[in-house]
PDB file of C-alpha atoms in Angstrom:
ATOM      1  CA  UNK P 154      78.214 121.863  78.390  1.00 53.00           C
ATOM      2  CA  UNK P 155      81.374 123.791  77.990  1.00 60.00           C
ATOM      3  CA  UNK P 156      83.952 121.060  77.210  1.00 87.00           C
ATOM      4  CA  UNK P 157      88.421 121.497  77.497  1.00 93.00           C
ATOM      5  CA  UNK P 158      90.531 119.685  75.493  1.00 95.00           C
ATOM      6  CA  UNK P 159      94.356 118.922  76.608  1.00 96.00           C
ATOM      7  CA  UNK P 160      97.364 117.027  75.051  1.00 97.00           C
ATOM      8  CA  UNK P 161      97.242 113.468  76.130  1.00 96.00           C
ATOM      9  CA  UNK P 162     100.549 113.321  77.145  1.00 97.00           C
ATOM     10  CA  UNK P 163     103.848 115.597  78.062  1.00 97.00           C
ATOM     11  CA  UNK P 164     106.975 114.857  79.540  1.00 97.00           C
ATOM     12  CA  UNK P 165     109.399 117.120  81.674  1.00 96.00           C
ATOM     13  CA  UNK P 166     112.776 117.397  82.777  1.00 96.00           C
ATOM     14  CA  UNK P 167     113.477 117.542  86.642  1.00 97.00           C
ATOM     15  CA  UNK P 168     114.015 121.030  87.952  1.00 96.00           C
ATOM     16  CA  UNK P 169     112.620 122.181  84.494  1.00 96.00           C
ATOM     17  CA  UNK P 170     109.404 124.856  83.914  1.00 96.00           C
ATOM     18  CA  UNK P 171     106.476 123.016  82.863  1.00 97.00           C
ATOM     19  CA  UNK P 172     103.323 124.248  80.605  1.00 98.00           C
ATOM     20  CA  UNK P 173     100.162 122.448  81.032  1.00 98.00           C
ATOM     21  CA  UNK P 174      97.961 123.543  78.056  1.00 98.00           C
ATOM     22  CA  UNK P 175      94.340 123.483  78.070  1.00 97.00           C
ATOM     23  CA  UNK P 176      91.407 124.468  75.737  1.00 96.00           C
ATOM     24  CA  UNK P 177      88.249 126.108  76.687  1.00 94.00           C
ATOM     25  CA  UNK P 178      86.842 127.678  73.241  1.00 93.00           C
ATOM     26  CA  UNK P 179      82.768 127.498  74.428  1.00 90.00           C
ATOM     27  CA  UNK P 180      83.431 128.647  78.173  1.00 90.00           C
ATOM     28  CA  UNK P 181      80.696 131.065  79.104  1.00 87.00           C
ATOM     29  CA  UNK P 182      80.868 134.440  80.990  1.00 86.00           C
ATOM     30  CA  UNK P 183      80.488 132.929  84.535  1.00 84.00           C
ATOM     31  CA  UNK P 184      82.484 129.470  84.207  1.00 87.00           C
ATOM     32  CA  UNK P 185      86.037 129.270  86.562  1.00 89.00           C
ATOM     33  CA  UNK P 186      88.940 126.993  85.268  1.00 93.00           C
ATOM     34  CA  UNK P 187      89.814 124.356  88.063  1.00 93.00           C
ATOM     35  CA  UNK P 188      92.750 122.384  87.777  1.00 96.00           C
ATOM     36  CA  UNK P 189      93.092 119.255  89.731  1.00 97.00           C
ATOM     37  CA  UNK P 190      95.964 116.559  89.555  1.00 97.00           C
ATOM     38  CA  UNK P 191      95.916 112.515  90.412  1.00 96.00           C
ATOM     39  CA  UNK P 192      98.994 110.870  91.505  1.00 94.00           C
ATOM     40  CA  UNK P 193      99.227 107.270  90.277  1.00 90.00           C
ATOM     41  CA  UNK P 194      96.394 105.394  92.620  1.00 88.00           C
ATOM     42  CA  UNK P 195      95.236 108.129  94.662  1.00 92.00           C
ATOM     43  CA  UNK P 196      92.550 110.222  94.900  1.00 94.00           C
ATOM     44  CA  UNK P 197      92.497 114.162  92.534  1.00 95.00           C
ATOM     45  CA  UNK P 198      93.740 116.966  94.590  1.00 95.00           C
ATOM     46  CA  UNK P 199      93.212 120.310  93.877  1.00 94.00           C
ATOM     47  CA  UNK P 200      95.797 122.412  92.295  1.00 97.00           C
ATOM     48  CA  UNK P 201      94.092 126.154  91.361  1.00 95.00           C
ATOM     49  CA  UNK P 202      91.591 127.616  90.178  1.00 93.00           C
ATOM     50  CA  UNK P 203      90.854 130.790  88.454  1.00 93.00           C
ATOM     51  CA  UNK P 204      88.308 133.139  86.300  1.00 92.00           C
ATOM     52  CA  UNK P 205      89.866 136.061  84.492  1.00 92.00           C
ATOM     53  CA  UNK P 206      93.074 137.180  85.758  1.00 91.00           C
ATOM     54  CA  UNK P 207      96.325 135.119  86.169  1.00 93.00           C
ATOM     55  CA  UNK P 208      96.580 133.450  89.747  1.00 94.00           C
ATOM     56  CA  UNK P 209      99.750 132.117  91.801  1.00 95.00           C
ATOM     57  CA  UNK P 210      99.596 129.604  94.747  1.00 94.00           C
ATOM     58  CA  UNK P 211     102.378 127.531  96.750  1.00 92.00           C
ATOM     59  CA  UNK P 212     101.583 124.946  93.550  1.00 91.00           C
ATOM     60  CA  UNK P 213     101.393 126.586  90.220  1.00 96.00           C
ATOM     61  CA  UNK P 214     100.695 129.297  87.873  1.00 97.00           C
ATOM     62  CA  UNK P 215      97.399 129.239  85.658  1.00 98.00           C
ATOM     63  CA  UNK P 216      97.609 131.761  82.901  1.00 98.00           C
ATOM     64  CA  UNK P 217      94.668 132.621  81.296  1.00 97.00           C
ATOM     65  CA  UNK P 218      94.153 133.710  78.106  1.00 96.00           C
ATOM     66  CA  UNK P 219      92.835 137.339  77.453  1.00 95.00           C
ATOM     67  CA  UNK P 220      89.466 136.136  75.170  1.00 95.00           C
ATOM     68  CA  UNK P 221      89.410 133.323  77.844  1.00 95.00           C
ATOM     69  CA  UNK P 222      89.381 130.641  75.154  1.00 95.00           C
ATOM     70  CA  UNK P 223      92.688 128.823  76.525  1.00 96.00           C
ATOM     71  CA  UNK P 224      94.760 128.636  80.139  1.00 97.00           C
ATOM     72  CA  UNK P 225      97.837 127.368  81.044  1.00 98.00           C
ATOM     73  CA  UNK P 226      98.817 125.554  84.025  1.00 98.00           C
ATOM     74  CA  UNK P 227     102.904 126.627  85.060  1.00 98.00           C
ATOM     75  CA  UNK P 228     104.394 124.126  87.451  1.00 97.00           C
ATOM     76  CA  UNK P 229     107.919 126.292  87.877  1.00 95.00           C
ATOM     77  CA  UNK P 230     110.187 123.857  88.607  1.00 95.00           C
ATOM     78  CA  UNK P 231     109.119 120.209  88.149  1.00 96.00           C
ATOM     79  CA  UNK P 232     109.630 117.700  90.802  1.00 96.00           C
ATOM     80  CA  UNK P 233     109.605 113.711  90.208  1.00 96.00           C
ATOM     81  CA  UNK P 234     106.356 113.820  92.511  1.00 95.00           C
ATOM     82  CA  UNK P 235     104.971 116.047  89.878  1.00 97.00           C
ATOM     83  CA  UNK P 236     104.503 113.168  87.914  1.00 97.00           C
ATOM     84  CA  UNK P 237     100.860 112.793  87.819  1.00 97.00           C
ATOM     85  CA  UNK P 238      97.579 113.011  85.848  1.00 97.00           C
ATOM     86  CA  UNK P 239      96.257 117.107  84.926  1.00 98.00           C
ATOM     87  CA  UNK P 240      92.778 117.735  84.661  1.00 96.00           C
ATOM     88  CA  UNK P 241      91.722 121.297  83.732  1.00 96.00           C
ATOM     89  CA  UNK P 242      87.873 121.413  84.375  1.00 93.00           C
ATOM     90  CA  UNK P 243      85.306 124.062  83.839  1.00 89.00           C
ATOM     91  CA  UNK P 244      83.097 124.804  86.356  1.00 83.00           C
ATOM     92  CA  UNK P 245      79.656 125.948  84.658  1.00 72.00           C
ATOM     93  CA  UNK P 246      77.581 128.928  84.870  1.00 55.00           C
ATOM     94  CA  UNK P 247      74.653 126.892  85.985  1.00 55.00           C
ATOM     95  CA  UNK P 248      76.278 124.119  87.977  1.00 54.00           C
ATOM     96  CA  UNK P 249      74.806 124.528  91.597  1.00 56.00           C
ATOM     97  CA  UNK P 250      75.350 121.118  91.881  1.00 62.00           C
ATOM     98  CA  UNK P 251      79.386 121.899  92.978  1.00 69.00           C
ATOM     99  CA  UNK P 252      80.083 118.828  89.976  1.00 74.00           C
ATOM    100  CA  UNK P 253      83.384 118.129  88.286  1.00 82.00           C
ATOM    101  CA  UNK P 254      83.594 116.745  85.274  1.00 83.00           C
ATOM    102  CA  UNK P 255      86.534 115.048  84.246  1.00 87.00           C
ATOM    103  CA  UNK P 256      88.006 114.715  80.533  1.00 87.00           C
ATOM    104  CA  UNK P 257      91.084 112.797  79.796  1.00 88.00           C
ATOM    105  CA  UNK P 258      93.693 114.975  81.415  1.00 95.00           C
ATOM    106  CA  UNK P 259      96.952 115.328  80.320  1.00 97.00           C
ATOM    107  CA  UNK P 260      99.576 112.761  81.775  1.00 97.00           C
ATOM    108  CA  UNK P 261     102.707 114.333  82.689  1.00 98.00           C
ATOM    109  CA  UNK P 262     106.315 112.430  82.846  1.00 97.00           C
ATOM    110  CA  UNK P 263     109.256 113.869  84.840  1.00 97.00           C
ATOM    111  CA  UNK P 264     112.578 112.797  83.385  1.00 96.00           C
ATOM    112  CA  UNK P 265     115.046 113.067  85.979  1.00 94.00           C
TER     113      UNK P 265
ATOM    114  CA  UNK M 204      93.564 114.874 110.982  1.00 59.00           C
ATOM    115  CA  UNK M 205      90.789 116.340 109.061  1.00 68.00           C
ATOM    116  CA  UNK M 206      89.983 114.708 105.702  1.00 93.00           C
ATOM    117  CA  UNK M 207      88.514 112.286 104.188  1.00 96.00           C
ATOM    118  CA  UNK M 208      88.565 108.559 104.863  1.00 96.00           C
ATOM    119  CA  UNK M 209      87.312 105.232 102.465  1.00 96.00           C
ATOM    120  CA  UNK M 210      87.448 101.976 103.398  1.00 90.00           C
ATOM    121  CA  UNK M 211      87.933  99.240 102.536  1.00 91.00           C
ATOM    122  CA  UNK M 212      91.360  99.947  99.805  1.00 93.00           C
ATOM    123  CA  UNK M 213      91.008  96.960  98.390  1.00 95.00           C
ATOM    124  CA  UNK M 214      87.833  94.961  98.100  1.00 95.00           C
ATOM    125  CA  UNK M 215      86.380  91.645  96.289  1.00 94.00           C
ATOM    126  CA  UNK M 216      83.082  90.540  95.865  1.00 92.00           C
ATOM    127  CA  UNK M 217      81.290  87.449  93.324  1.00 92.00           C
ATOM    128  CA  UNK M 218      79.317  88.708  91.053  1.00 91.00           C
ATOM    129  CA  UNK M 219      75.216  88.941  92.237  1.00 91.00           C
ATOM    130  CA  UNK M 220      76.313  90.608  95.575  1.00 92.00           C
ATOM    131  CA  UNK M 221      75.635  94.032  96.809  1.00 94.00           C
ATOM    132  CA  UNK M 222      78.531  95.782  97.757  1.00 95.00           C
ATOM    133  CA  UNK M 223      78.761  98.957 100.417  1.00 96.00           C
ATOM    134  CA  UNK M 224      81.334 101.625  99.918  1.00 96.00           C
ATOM    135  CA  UNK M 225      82.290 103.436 103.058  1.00 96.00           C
ATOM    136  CA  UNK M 226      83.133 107.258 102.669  1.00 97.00           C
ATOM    137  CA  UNK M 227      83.272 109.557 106.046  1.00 97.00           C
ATOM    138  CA  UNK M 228      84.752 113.207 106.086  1.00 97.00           C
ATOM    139  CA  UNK M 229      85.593 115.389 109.308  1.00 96.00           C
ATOM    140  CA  UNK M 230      85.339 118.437 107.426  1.00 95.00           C
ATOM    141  CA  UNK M 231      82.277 119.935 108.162  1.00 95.00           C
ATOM    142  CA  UNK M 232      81.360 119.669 104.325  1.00 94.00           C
ATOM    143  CA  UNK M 233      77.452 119.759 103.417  1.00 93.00           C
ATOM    144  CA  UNK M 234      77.934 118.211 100.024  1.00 93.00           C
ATOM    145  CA  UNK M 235      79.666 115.003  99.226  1.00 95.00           C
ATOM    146  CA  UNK M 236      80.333 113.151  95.800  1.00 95.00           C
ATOM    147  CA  UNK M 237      80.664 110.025  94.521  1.00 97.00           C
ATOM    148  CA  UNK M 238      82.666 108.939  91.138  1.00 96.00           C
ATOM    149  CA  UNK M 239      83.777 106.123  89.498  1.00 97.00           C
ATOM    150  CA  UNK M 240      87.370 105.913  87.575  1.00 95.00           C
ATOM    151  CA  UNK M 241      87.653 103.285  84.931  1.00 94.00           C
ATOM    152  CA  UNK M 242      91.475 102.649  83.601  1.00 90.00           C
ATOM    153  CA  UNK M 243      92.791 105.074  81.564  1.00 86.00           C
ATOM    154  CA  UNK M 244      89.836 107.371  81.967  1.00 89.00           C
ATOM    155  CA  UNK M 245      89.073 110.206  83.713  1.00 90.00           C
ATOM    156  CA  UNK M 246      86.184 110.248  86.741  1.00 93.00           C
ATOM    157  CA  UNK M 247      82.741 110.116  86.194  1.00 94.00           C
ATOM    158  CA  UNK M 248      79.870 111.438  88.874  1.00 93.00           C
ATOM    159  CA  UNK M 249      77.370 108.601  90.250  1.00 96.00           C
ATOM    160  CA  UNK M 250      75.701 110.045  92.907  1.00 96.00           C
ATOM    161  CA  UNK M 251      75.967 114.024  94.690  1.00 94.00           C
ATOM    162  CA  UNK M 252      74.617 115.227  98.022  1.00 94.00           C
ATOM    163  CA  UNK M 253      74.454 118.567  99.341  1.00 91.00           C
ATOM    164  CA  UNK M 254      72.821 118.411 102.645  1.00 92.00           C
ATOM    165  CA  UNK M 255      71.253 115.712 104.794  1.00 95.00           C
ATOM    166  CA  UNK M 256      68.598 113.418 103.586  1.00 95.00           C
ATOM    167  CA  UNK M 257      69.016 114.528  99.979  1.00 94.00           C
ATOM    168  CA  UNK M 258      71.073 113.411  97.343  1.00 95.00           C
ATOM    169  CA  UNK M 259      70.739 113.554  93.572  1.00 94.00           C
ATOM    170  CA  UNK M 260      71.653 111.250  90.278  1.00 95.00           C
ATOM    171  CA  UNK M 261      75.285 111.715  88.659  1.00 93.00           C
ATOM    172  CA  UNK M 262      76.235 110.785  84.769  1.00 91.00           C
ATOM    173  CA  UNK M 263      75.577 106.833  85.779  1.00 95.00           C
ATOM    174  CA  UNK M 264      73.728 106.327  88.414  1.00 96.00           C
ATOM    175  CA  UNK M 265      71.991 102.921  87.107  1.00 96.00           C
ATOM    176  CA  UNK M 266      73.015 100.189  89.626  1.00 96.00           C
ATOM    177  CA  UNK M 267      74.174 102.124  92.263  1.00 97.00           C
ATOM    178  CA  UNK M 268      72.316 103.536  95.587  1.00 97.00           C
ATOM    179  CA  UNK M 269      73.225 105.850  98.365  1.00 98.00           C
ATOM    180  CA  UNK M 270      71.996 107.244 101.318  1.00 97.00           C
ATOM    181  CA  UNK M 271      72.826 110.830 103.682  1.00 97.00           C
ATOM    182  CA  UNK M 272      71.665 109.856 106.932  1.00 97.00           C
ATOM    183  CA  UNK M 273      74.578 112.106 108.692  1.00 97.00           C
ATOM    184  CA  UNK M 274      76.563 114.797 107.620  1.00 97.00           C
ATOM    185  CA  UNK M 275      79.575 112.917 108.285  1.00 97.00           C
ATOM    186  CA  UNK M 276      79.064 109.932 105.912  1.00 98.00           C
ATOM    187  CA  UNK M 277      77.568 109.098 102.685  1.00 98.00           C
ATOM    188  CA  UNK M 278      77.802 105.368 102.112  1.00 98.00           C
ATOM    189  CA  UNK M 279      77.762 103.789  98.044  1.00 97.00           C
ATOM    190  CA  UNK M 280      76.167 100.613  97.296  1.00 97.00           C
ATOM    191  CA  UNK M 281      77.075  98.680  94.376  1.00 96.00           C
ATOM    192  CA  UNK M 282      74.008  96.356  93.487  1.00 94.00           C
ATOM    193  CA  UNK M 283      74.310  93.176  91.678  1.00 90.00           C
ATOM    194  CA  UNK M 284      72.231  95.401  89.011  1.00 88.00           C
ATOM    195  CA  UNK M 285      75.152  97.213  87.683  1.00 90.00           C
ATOM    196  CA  UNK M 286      76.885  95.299  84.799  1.00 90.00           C
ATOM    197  CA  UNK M 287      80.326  96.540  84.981  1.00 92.00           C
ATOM    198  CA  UNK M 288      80.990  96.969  88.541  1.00 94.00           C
ATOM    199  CA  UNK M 289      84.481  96.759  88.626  1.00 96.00           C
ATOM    200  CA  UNK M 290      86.559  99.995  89.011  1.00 96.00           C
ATOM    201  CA  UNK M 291      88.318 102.764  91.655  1.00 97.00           C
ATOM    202  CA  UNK M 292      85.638 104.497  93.490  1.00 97.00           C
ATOM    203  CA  UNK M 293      86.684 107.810  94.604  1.00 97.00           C
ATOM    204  CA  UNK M 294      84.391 109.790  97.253  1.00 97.00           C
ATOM    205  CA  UNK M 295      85.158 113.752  97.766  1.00 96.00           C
ATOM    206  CA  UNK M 296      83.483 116.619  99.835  1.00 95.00           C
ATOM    207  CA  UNK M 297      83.336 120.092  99.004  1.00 92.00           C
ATOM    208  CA  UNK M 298      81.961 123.760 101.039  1.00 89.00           C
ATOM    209  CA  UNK M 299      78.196 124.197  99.315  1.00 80.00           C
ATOM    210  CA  UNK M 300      78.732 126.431  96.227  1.00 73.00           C
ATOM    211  CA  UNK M 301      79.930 126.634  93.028  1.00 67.00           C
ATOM    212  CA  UNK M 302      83.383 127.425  93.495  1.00 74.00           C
ATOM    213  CA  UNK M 303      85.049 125.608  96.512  1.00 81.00           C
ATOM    214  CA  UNK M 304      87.525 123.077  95.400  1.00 88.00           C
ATOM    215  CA  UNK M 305      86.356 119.364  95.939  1.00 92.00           C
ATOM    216  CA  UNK M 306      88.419 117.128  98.618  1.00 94.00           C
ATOM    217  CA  UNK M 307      88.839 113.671  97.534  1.00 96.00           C
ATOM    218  CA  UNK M 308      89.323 110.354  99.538  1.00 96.00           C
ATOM    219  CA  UNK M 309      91.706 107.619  98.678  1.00 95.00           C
ATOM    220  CA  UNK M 310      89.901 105.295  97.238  1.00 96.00           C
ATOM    221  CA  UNK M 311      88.420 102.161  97.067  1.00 97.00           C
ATOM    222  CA  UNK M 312      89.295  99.669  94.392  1.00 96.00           C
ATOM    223  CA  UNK M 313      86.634  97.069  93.529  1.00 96.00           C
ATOM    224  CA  UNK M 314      87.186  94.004  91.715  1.00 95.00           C
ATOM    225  CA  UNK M 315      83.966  91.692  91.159  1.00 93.00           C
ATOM    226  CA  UNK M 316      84.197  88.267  89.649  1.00 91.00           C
TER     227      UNK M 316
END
């Protein structure tokens, strides 16, 4: 299974760019990067997703790295509601099953 | 509203009883999930269905059952056969395919003593 691999932690200042890191060196051909987010008690909700080329939505950025091997997750200006849990997630080749799997995610802190 | 809906938030049960998880989604979403969150960690798949009257085994299904009588719902049961049943469930429904994004519910916190 391909596997990512993020920071545990990163903190952010309000109104401040943020970069979301995220390692993918065994990602296959066919497998999209999905980002989700969980607020503190709630439920994941999707954030983007994306499989070669860079992608922009009302949420974030994901940049993604030309051999593939790493993406980045841009939230442009960081909110205090930001504050939440980031899980970048491969989706495999093979998975017709529709699964997630979750790592660790990276916990982000907004300092306001 | 469309979405997805868990109840109870909160819920408490002695340890030996079987437990039932609601989970029921408006969407119109032919697969539905079920994962379990343990502090600190990230979620982990019990149980999957993507279309009535089938489901299939997650990462730890062992003490857990389910059923897909409707399209609509899709109902966990924690039996007194699962060791560590304490933890958030989350439930979540997706489009069939590989690439829709996954809609998750709320919620449901379990504590069993």
């Amino acid at each position: 299974d391909a596997k990512t691999t993020q920071p545990n932690s990163m903190e952010s200042n309000e109104e401040e760019p943020v970069h979301l890191p995220c390692n993918h060196s065994t990602i296959s051909g066919t497998d999209y990067i999905h980002w989700y987010r969980q607020l503190p008690s709630q439920g994941p909700e999707y954030v983007i997703h994306g499989l070669t080329s860079n992608v922009n939505n009302r949420m974030a950025s994901l940049a993604i790295a030309e051999d593939r091997k790493s993406s980045t997750l841009i939230l442009h200006r960081a909110t205090l509601r930001d504050a939440a849990v980031y899980y970048c997630i491969l989706r495999e080749g093979d998975n017709a099953g529709n699964m997630l799997t979750f790592g660790g995610g990276t916990r982000l802190m907004v300092k306001p | 509203d469309g979405g997805i809906t868990q109840s109870p938030k909160y819920l408490f049960r002695k340890e030996g009883q079987n437990v039932t998880l609601s989970c029921e989604q408006n969407l119109n979403h032919d697969a539905m999930y079920w994962y379990r969150q343990d502090p600190g960690q990230g979620l982990r798949l019990i149980y999957y269905s993507q279309i009535v009257n089938d489901f299939q085994k997650g990462d730890i299904a062992e003490g857990y059952s389910v059923s897909r009588e409707k399209k609509e719902s899709f109902p966990l049961t924690v039996t007194s056969a699962q060791k560590n049943p304490t933890a958030f469930y989350l439930c979540a429904s997706s489009l069939a395919g590989r690439i829709n994004e996954q809609y998750f519910g709320p919620g449901t916190r379990l504590t069993v003593t």
